[in-house]
């Protein structure tokens, strides 16, 4: 009887051990919600914003003047981000670079495409300029024009929005993410780009410039150049209702800012292209100075502004709203 009991317990133990082994094998080979590859979430977070800003505005970029080693470093950084995000090249270009020569200087716009679905032949352009003033030829101390606010902040917006909309995957229209070169030399890059497109296919231009400081209108606000020239701004305002963020018309009309940034090159072709900004430029102590460094910007302001641009322009990108063509004479 004792012997039979021992045998019975042995058989029970072996059966239990076998079951546990089978469960272990099954759990290690069967996909679960925790180990199945998930689509990245569509977030705009301050850590990513900070990383882009401090990289693009670092001394290593040497002020990002076209034709310099520093500009080449900035260009490669943007290209690598486009590739990581999964953007495609534009039209017949074989890379993200749209190369050309201006006044003997070889330079390039950097263009990445996120294709749309039902309206893929209609384009929305999200842009900023990645060039700045380079290095002072003379003087003591800091001589690098880092261009953190002007316009590394805008490029941060372009890169962050590219990743946001790529992860979201709801854009009915195609989005061109463009970092224009030589804006500081007179909108050179954007004018070159404009010569090679069919403006009728471009629904809107979302240009970002100087978006890293709190405006005089207060927290969670931005202003838009040329507000009265199309209904683009009103569409943004409608989409921002209930978010706690507000968009205002450009308060600096006397500076003629609508025609001083890259949006103007597209606007002259009839595209409703406007520039978002936040900086109180009439009193900003760092504009076009070597003191325009990343540490002078408010990463929180920059992050919230990019979020507002994403929310405000979403109905245009998704094909629900189409801004009126821009009016140049006002």
Coordinates of N, CA and C in Angstrom, one line a residue, residues 53 57 64 129 146-154 208-213 277-281 284 286 292-294 296-297 302:
X53 N 16.3 71.3 -30.3 CA 16.7 72.7 -30.1 C 18.2 72.8 -29.7
X57 N 21.0 74.4 -32.3 CA 21.5 75.7 -31.8 C 22.9 75.6 -31.1
X64 N 25.2 77.9 -38.6 CA 24.4 77.4 -39.8 C 24.4 78.3 -41.0
X129 N 13.2 78.0 -41.7 CA 14.5 78.1 -42.4 C 15.6 77.6 -41.4
X146 N 24.2 81.6 -32.9 CA 23.6 80.3 -32.8 C 22.2 80.2 -33.4
X147 N 21.5 81.3 -33.4 CA 20.2 81.3 -34.1 C 19.2 80.3 -33.4
X148 N 19.1 80.3 -32.1 CA 18.2 79.3 -31.4 C 16.8 79.6 -31.7
X149 N 16.4 80.9 -31.5 CA 15.0 81.3 -31.8 C 14.8 81.5 -33.3
X150 N 15.8 82.0 -33.9 CA 15.8 82.4 -35.4 C 16.8 81.6 -36.2
X151 N 16.4 80.4 -36.7 CA 15.1 79.8 -36.6 C 15.2 78.3 -36.2
X152 N 16.2 78.0 -35.3 CA 16.2 76.6 -34.9 C 14.9 76.2 -34.3
X153 N 14.2 77.2 -33.6 CA 12.9 76.9 -33.0 C 11.9 76.4 -34.0
X154 N 11.9 77.1 -35.2 CA 11.0 76.7 -36.3 C 11.3 75.3 -36.8
X208 N 6.9 78.4 -39.7 CA 7.2 78.6 -38.2 C 8.5 79.4 -38.1
X209 N 8.4 80.5 -37.3 CA 9.6 81.4 -37.1 C 9.5 82.0 -35.8
X210 N 10.6 82.0 -35.0 CA 10.7 82.6 -33.7 C 9.6 82.2 -32.8
X211 N 9.5 80.9 -32.5 CA 8.4 80.4 -31.7 C 8.8 79.9 -30.3
X212 N 10.0 80.5 -29.8 CA 10.5 80.0 -28.5 C 10.4 80.9 -27.3
X213 N 9.7 82.0 -27.5 CA 9.5 83.0 -26.4 C 8.0 83.4 -26.2
X277 N 4.3 82.9 -35.1 CA 5.4 83.4 -34.3 C 4.9 83.6 -32.9
X278 N 5.8 83.7 -31.9 CA 5.4 84.0 -30.5 C 6.2 85.2 -29.9
X279 N 7.3 85.5 -30.5 CA 8.3 86.4 -29.9 C 7.9 87.9 -30.0
X280 N 8.0 88.6 -28.9 CA 7.8 90.0 -28.9 C 9.0 90.7 -29.5
X281 N 9.1 90.8 -30.8 CA 10.3 91.2 -31.6 C 10.6 92.6 -31.4
X284 N 12.7 92.2 -28.1 CA 13.6 91.1 -28.0 C 15.0 91.5 -28.0
X286 N 17.7 89.6 -28.2 CA 18.6 88.6 -28.8 C 18.5 88.4 -30.3
X292 N 21.5 84.9 -29.1 CA 20.3 84.1 -29.4 C 20.7 82.6 -29.2
X293 N 20.7 82.1 -28.0 CA 21.1 80.8 -27.7 C 20.0 80.0 -27.1
X294 N 20.1 78.7 -27.1 CA 19.0 77.8 -26.6 C 18.6 78.1 -25.2
X296 N 18.2 80.8 -23.8 CA 17.3 82.0 -23.7 C 15.9 81.7 -24.1
X297 N 15.6 80.5 -24.6 CA 14.3 80.1 -25.0 C 13.6 79.4 -23.9
X302 N 7.8 76.7 -26.5 CA 8.0 76.1 -27.8 C 7.2 74.8 -28.0

